[in-house]
Tab-separated table of C-alpha atoms in Angstrom:
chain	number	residue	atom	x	y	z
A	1	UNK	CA	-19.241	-29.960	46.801
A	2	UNK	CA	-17.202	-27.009	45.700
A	3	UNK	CA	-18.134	-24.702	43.200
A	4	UNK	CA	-17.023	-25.612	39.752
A	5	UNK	CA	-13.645	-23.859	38.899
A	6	UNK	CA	-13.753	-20.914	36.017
A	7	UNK	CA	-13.487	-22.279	32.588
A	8	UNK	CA	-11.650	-19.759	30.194
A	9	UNK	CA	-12.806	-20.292	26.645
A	10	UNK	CA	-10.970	-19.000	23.776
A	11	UNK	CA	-14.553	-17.560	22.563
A	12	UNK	CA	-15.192	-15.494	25.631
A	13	UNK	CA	-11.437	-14.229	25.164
A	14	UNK	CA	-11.749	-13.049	21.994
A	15	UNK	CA	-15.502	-11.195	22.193
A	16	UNK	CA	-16.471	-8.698	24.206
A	17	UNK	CA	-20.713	-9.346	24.956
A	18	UNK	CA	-22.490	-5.756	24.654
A	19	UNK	CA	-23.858	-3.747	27.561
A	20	UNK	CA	-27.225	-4.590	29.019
A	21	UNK	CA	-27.959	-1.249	29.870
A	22	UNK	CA	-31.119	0.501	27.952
A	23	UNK	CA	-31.995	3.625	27.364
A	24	UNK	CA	-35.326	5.590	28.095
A	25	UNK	CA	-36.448	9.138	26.536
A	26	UNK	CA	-33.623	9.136	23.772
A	27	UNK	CA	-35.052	11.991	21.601
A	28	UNK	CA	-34.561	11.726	17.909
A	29	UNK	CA	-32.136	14.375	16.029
A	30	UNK	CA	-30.555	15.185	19.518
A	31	UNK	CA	-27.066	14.230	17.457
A	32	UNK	CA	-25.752	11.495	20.160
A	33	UNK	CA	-26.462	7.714	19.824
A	34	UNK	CA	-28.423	5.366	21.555
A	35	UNK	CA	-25.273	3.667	22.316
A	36	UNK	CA	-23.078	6.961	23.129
A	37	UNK	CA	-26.325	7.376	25.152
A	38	UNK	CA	-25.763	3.855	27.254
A	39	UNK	CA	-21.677	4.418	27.324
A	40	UNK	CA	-21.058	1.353	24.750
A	41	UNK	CA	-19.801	2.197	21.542
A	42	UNK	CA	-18.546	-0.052	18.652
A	43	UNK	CA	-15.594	0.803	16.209
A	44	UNK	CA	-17.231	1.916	13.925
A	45	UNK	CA	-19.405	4.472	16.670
A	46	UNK	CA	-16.010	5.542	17.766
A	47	UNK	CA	-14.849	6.781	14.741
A	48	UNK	CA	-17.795	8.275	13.319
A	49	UNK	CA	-18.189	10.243	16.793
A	50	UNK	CA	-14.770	11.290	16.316
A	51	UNK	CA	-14.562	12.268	13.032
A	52	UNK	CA	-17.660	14.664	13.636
A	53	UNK	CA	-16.277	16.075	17.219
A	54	UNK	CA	-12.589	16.047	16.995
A	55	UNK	CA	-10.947	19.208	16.506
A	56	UNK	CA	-8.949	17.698	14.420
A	57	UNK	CA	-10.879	17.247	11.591
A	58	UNK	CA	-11.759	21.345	11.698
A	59	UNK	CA	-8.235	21.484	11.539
A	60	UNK	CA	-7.750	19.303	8.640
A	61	UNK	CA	-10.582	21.609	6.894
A	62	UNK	CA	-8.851	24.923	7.578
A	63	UNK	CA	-5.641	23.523	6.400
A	64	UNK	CA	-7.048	23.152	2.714
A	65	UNK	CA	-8.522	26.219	3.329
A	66	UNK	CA	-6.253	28.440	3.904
A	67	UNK	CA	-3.940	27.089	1.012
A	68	UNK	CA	-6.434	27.989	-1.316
A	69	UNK	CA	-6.371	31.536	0.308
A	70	UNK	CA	-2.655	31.364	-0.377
A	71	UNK	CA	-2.871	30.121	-3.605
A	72	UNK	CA	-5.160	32.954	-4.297
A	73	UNK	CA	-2.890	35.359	-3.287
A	74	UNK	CA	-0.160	34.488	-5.467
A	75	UNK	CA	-1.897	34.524	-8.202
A	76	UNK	CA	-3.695	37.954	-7.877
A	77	UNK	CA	-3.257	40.994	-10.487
A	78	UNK	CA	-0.848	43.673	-8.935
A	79	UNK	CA	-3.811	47.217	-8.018
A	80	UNK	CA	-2.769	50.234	-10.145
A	81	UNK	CA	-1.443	53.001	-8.934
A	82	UNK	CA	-2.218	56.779	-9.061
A	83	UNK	CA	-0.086	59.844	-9.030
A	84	UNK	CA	-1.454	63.789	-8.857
A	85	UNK	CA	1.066	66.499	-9.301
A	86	UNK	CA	0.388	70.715	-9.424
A	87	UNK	CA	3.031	72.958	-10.717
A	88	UNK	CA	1.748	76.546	-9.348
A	89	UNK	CA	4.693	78.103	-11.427
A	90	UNK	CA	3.271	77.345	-14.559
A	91	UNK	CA	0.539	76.525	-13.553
A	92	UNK	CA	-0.528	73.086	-14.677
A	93	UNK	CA	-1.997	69.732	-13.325
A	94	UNK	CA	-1.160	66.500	-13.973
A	95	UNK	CA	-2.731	62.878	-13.079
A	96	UNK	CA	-1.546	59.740	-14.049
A	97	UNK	CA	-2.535	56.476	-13.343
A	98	UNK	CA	0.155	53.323	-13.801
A	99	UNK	CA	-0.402	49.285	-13.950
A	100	UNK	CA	2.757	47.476	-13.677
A	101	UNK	CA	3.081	44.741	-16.104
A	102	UNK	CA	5.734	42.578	-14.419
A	103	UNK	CA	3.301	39.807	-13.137
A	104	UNK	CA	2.831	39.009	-16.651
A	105	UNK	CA	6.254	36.874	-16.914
A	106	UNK	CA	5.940	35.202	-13.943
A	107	UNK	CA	2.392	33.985	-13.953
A	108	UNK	CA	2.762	30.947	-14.936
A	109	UNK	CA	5.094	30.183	-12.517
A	110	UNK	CA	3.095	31.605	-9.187
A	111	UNK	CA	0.418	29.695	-10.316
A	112	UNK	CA	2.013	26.497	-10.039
A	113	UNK	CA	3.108	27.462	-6.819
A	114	UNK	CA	-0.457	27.923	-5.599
A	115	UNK	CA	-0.920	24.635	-7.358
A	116	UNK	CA	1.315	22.839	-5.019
A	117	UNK	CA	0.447	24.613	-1.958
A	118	UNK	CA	-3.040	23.326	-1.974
A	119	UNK	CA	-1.985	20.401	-3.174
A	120	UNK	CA	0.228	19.999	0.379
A	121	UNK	CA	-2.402	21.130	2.396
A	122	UNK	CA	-4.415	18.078	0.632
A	123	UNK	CA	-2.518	15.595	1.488
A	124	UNK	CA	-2.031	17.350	5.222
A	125	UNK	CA	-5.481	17.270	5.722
A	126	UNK	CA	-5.779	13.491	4.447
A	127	UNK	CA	-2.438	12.338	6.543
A	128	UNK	CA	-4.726	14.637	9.511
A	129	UNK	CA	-7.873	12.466	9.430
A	130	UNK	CA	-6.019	9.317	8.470
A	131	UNK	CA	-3.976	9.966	11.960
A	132	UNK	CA	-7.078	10.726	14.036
A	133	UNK	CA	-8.192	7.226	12.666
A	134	UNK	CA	-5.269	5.511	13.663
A	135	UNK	CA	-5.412	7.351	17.406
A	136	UNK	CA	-9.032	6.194	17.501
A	137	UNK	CA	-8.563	2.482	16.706
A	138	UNK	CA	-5.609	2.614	18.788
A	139	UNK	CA	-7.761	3.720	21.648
A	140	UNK	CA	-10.786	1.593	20.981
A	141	UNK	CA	-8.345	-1.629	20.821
A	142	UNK	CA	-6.373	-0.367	23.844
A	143	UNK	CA	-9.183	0.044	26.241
A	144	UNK	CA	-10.528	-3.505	25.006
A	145	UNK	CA	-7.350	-5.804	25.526
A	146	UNK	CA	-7.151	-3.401	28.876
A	147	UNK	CA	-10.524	-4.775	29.915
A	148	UNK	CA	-9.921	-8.490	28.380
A	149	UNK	CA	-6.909	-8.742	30.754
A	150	UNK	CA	-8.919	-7.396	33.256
A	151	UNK	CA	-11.450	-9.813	32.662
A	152	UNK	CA	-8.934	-12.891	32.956
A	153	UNK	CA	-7.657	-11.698	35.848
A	154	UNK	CA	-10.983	-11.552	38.362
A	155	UNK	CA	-11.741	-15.407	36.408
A	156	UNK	CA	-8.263	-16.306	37.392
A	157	UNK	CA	-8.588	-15.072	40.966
A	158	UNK	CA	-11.605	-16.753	41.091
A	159	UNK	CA	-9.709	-20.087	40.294
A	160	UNK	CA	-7.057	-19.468	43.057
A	161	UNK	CA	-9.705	-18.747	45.498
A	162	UNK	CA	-11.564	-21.733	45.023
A	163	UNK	CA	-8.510	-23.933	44.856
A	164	UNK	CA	-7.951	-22.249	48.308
A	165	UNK	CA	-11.140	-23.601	49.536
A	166	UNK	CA	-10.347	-26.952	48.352
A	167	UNK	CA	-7.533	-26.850	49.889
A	168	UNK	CA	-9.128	-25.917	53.424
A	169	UNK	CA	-11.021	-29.170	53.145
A	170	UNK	CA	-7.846	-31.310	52.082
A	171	UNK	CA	-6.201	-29.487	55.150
A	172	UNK	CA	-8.662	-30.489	57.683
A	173	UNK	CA	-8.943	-33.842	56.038
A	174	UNK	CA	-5.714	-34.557	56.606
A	175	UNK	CA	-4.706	-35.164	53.414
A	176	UNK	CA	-2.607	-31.872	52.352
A	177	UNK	CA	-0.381	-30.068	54.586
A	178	UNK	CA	-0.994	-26.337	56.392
A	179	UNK	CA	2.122	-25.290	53.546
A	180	UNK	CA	0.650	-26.244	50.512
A	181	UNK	CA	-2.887	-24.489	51.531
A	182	UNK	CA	-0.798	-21.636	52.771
A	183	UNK	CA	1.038	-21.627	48.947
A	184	UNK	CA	-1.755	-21.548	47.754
A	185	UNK	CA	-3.618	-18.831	49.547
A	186	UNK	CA	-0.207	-16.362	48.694
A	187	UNK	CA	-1.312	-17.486	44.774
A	188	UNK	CA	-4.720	-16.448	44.855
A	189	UNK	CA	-3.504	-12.767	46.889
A	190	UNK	CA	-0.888	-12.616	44.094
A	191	UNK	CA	-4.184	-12.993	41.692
A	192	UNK	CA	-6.283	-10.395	43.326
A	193	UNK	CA	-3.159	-8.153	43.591
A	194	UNK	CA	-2.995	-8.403	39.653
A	195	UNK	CA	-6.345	-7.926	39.368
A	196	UNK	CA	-6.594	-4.634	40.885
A	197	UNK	CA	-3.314	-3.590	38.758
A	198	UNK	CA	-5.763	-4.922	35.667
A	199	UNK	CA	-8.683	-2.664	36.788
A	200	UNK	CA	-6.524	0.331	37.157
A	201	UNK	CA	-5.161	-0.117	34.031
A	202	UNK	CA	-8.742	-0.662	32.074
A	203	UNK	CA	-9.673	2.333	33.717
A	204	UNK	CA	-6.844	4.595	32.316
A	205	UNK	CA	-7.211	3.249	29.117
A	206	UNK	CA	-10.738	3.612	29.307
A	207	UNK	CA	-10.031	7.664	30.048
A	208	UNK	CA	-7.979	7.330	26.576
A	209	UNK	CA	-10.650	5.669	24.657
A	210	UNK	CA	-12.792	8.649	26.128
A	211	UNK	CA	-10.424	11.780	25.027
A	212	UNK	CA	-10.080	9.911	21.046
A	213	UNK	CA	-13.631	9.970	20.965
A	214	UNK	CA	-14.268	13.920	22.673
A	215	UNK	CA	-16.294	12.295	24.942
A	216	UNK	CA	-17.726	15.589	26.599
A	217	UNK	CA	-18.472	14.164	30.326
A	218	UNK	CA	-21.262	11.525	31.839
A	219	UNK	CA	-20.483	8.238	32.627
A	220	UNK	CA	-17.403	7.108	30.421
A	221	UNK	CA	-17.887	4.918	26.876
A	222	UNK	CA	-17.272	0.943	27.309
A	223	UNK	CA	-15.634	-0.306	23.757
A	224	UNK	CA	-17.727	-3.476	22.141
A	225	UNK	CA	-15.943	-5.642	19.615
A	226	UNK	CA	-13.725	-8.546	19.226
A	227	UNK	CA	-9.894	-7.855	19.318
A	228	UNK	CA	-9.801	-10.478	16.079
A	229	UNK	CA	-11.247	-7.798	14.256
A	230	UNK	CA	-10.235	-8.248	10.488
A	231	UNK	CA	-7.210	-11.158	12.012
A	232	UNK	CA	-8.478	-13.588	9.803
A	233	UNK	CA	-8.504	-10.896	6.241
A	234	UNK	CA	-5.528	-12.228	4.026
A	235	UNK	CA	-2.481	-9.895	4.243
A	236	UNK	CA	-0.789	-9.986	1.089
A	237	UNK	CA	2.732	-11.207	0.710
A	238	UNK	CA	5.787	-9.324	1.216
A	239	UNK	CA	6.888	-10.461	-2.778
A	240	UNK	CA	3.118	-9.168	-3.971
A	241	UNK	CA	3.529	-6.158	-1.349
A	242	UNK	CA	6.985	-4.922	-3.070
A	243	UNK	CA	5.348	-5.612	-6.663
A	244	UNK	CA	2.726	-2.819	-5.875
A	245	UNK	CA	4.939	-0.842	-3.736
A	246	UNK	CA	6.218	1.873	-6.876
A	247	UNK	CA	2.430	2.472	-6.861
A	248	UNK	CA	1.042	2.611	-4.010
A	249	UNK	CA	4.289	4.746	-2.907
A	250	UNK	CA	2.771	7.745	-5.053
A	251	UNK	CA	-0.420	7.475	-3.102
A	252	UNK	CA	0.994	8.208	-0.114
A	253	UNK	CA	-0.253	11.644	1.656
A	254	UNK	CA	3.372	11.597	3.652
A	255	UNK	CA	5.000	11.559	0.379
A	256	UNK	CA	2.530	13.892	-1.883
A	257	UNK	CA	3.020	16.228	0.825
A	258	UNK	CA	6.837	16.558	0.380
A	259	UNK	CA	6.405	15.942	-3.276
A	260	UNK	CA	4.308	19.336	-3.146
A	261	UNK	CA	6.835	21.097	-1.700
A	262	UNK	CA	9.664	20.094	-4.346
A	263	UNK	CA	6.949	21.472	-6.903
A	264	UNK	CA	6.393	24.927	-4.769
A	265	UNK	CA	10.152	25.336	-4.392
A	266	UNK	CA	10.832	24.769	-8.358
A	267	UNK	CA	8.099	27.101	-9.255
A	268	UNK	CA	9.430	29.409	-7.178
A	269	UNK	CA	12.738	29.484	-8.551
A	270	UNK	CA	11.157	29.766	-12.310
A	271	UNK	CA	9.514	32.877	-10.935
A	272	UNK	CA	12.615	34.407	-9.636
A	273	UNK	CA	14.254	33.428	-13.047
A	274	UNK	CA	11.430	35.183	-14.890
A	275	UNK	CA	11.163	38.249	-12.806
A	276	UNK	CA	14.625	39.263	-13.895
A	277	UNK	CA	13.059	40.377	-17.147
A	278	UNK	CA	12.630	44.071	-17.086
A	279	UNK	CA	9.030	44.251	-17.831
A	280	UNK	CA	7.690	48.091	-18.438
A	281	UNK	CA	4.940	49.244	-16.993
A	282	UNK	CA	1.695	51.170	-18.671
A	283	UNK	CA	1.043	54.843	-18.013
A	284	UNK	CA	-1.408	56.858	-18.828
A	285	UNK	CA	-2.911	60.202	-17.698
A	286	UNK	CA	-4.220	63.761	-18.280
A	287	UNK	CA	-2.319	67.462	-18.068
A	288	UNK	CA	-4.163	70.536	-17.919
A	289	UNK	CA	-3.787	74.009	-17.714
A	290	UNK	CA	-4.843	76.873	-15.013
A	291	UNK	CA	-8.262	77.189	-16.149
A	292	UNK	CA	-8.435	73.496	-14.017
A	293	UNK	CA	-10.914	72.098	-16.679
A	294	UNK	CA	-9.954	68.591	-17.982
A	295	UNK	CA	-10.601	68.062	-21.080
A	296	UNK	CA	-10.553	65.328	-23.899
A	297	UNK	CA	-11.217	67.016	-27.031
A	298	UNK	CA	-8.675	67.708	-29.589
A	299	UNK	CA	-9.996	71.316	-30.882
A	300	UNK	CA	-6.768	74.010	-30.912
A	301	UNK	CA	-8.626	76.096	-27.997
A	302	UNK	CA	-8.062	72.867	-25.599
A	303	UNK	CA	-5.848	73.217	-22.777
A	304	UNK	CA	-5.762	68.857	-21.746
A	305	UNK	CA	-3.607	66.721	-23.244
A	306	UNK	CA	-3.215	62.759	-23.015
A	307	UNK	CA	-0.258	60.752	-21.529
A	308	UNK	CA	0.241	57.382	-22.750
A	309	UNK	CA	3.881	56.002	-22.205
A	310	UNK	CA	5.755	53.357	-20.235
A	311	UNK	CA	7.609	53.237	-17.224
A	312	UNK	CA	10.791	50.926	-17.412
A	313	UNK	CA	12.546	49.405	-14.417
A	314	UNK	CA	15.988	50.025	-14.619
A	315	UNK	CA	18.076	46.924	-13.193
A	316	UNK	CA	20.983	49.314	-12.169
A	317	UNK	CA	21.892	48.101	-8.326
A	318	UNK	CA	20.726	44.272	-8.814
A	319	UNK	CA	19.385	42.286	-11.574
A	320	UNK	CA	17.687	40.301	-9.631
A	321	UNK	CA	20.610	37.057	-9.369
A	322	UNK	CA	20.647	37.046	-5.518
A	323	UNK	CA	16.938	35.920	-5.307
A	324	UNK	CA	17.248	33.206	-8.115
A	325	UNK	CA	19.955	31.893	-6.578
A	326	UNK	CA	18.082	31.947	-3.275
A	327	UNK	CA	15.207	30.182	-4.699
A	328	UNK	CA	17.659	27.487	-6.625
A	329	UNK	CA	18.944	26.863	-3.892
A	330	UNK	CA	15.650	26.021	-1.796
A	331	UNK	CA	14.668	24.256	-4.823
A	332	UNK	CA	17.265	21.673	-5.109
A	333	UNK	CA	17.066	21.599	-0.672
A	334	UNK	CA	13.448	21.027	-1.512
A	335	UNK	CA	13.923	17.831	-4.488
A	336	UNK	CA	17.110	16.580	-2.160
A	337	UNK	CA	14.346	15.760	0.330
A	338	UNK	CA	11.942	14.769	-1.979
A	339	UNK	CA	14.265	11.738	-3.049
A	340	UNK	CA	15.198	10.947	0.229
A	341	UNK	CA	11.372	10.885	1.791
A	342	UNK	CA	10.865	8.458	-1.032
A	343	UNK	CA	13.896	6.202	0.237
A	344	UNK	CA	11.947	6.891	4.010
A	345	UNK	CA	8.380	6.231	3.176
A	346	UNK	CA	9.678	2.946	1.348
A	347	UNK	CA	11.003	1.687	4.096
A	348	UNK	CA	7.985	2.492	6.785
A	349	UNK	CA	5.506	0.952	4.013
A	350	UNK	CA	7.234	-2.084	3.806
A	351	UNK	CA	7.738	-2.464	7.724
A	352	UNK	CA	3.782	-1.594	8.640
A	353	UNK	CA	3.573	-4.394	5.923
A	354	UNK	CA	5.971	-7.008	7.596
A	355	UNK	CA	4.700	-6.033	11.521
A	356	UNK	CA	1.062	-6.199	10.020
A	357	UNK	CA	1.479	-9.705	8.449
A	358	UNK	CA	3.967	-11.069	11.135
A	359	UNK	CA	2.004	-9.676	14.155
A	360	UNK	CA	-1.539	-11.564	12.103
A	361	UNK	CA	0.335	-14.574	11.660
A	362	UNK	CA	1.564	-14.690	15.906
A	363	UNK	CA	-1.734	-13.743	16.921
A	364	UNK	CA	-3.359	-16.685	15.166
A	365	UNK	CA	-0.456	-19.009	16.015
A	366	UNK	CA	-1.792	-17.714	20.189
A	367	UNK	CA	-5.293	-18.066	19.084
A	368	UNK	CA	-5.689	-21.287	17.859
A	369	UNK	CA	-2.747	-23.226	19.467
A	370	UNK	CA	-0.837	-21.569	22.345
A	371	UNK	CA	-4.106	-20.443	24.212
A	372	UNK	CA	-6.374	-23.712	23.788
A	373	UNK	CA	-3.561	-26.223	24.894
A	374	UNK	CA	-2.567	-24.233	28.139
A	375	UNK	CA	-6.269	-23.839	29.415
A	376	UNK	CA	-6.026	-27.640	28.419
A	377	UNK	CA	-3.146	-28.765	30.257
A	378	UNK	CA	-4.634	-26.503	33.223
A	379	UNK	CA	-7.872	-28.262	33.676
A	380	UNK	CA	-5.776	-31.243	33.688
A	381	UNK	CA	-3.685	-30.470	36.300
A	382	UNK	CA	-6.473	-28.985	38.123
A	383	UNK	CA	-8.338	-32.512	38.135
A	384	UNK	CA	-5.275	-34.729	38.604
A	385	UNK	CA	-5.076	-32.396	42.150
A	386	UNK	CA	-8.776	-32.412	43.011
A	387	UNK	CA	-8.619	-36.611	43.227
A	388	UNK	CA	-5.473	-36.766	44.806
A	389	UNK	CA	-3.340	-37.537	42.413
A	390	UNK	CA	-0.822	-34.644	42.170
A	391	UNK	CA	0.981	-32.755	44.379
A	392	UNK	CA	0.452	-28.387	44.439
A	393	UNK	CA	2.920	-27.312	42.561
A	394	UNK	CA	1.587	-29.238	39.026
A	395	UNK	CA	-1.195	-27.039	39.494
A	396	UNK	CA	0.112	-23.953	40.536
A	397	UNK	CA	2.507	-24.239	37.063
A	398	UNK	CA	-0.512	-24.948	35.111
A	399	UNK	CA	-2.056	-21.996	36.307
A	400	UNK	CA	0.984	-19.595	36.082
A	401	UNK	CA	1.489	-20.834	32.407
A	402	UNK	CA	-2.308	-20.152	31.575
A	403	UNK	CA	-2.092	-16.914	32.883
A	404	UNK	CA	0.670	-15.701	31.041
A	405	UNK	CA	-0.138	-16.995	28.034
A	406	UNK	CA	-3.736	-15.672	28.348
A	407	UNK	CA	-1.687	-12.065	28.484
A	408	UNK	CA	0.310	-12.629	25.307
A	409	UNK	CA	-2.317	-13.993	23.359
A	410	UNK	CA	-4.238	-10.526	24.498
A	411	UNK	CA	-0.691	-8.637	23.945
A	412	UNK	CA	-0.561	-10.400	20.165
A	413	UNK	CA	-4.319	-9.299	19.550
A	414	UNK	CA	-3.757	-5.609	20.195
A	415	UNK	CA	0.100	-5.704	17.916
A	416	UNK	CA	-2.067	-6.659	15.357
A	417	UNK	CA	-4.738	-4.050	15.599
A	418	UNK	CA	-1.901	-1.612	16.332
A	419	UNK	CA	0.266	-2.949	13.213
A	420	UNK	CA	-3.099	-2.465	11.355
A	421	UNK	CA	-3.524	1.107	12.605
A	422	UNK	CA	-0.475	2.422	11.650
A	423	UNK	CA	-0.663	0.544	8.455
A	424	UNK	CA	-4.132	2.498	7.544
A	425	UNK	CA	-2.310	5.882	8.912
A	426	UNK	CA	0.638	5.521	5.990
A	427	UNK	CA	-1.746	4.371	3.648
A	428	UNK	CA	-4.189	7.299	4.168
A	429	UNK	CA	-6.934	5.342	4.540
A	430	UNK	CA	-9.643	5.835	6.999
A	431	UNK	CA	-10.153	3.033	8.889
């Protein structure tokens, strides 16, 4: 009797089992996993590993970081400055000590500007983690449907090889001739050919899952979970989508972060138009005679006297027009783009919507019909050959057919979890 043939089962498709290795010794606190520890890791493993290890979410902190540094800086109080002067003619001495004044006007105005800068660097450093979320699931999913084909593959050239066996025994029955066991022996090296472009494959994307997860050397991280992750969630309509687009169009980090810079831009312009105003500044100080003693009493013998006065700008050579109409300019650059970003991030929230939704709606289309009648209409064929009553070639098309529609239901699975990445990633959202 031969062996029995490979059954493919939708289940076994879809779900990944977890690792049998254990682990011995793992100390407690030591900051890695059990499961880091084995080289399995689930989703949600991956991107909690990620999100502590990843240079990019340092970088998202120092973003925020140094905006608030910036915003700091426009908002500080101009220092003071001190002048000392010695007539030996006379001879007197004379300090004085000045505080401009001009910061006063504009204020307002840099603070806003300080306002928005953070406020960009927020939504950087959100659109930052949201994107290392998106590169993680992207990975995770990438290296599973890379080991799923793999898998179907080695089960498929394990079909072709025992049909080749069969077909040995029909051969030296009589029954078959040398041809048809020769077609089929070129199938089942076309299979094992495949499968060794599968493996290579599942072991580059395994390398990627690796680097989205700073896996810092050892034996590299197997992904465990089911590539209908979240396929069966209801995805809301396009009609209910566009209802709550206005809103959820204002949440978007791509958006608030050009939003922040129309905001920087106009408060930049209001502080050019305020620093125009010829602000004095205070000055005050102390003269003094030769005797060198400063003094602050008033009696008739007393040789110090106070300054108080004010020292005025005069706007002689430029009033100041060229730099508001720099900054107006770079203001209305900056709200131009604004309005158009809006028109752009409209668009690419509505079509991660639609690919989201249509690429859910395929995949379960693959799932529950596509897949389950090929693998039926192969076992048929398979039987029909194994008592005789079909030629080869009904076979060898069932086969063919299973095989590539085991690779687009496994190329459907991962445009979903793509469509769902980048979805998350212009949404903000961590996964």
């Amino acid at each position: 009797m031969l062996r029995p043939f490979a059954r493919f089962s939708t289940t076994a498709l879809l779900a990944l089992g977890a690792s049998s290795h254990q682990v011995a010794g793992q100390s407690a606190g030591s900051g890695t996993s059990a499961r880091d520890t084995v080289g399995t890791m689930t989703l949600s493993q991956a991107l909690a590993r990620a999100h502590r290890l990843r240079p990019q979410a340092q970088l998202a902190a120092a973003v925020v970081s140094r905006a608030r540094g910036s915003a700091q800086l426009t908002a500080l109080v101009p220092n003071p400055f001190a002048i000392g002067q010695v007539d030996e003619r006379t001879p007197t001495h004379q300090s004085t000590l000045t505080q401009p004044l001009a910061w006063l006007v504009r204020r307002r105005a840099d603070v806003g500007t300080g306002r928005a800068t953070v406020s960009r660097a927020t939504a950087d450093s959100v659109q930052i983690i949201a994107d290392m979320g998106r590169d993680v699931q992207r990975a995770f999913f990438g290296a599973l449907a890379a080991a799923e084909r793999l898998r179907l593959a080695q089960e498929q050239s394990h079909l072709a090889d025992s049909l080749v066996l069969f077909a040995d025994r029909r051969v030296s029955a009589g029954e078959i001739a040398v041809f048809d066991r020769d077609q089929i022996a070129q199938e089942a090296s076309r299979m094992r050919l495949t499968a060794a472009l599968s493996r290579e494959q599942s072991r580059v994307a395994q390398v990627d899952f690796a680097r989205a997860v700073a896996w810092d050397g050892g034996p590299l991280p197997h992904p465990v979970g089911a590539l209908t992750d979240a396929l069966d969630t209801v995805v809301p309509s396009a009609a209910e989508f566009a209802f709550a687009k206005d809103t959820t169009l204002t949440a978007l980090p791509g958006l608030q972060a050009v939003l922040a810079d129309s905001a920087a831009a106009a408060a930049r312009w209001r502080a050019a138009r305020r620093a125009q105003i010829p602000v004095p500044a205070i000055v005050i100080g102390l003269e003094w005679g030769a005797n060198g003693v400063a003094s602050t009493t008033t009696t008739r013998d007393a040789r110090a006297t106070s300054l108080v006065g004010l020292s005025m700008p005069l706007p002689i050579w430029n009033q100041g027009r060229e730099a508001t109409a720099e900054a107006r300019g770079a203001a209305q650059e900056a709200s131009a783009r604004a309005a158009e970003a809006r028109l752009t991030f409209a668009a690419q929230l509505s079509a991660a919507q639609i690919r989201a939704s249509e690429t859910a709606e395929r995949a379960r289309f693959a799932r529950d019909t596509l897949y389950p009648d090929a693998t039926r209409l192969r076992a048929g064929a398979v039987r029909l050959y194994e008592a005789g009553r079909t030629g080869l070639l009904p076979a060898l098309d069932a086969m063919r057919v299973e095989r590539d529609v085991a690779q687009i239901l496994v190329q459907e699975l991962l445009a979903f979890q793509q469509a769902r990445a980048d979805l998350n990633a212009i949404l903000g959202r961590w996964p």
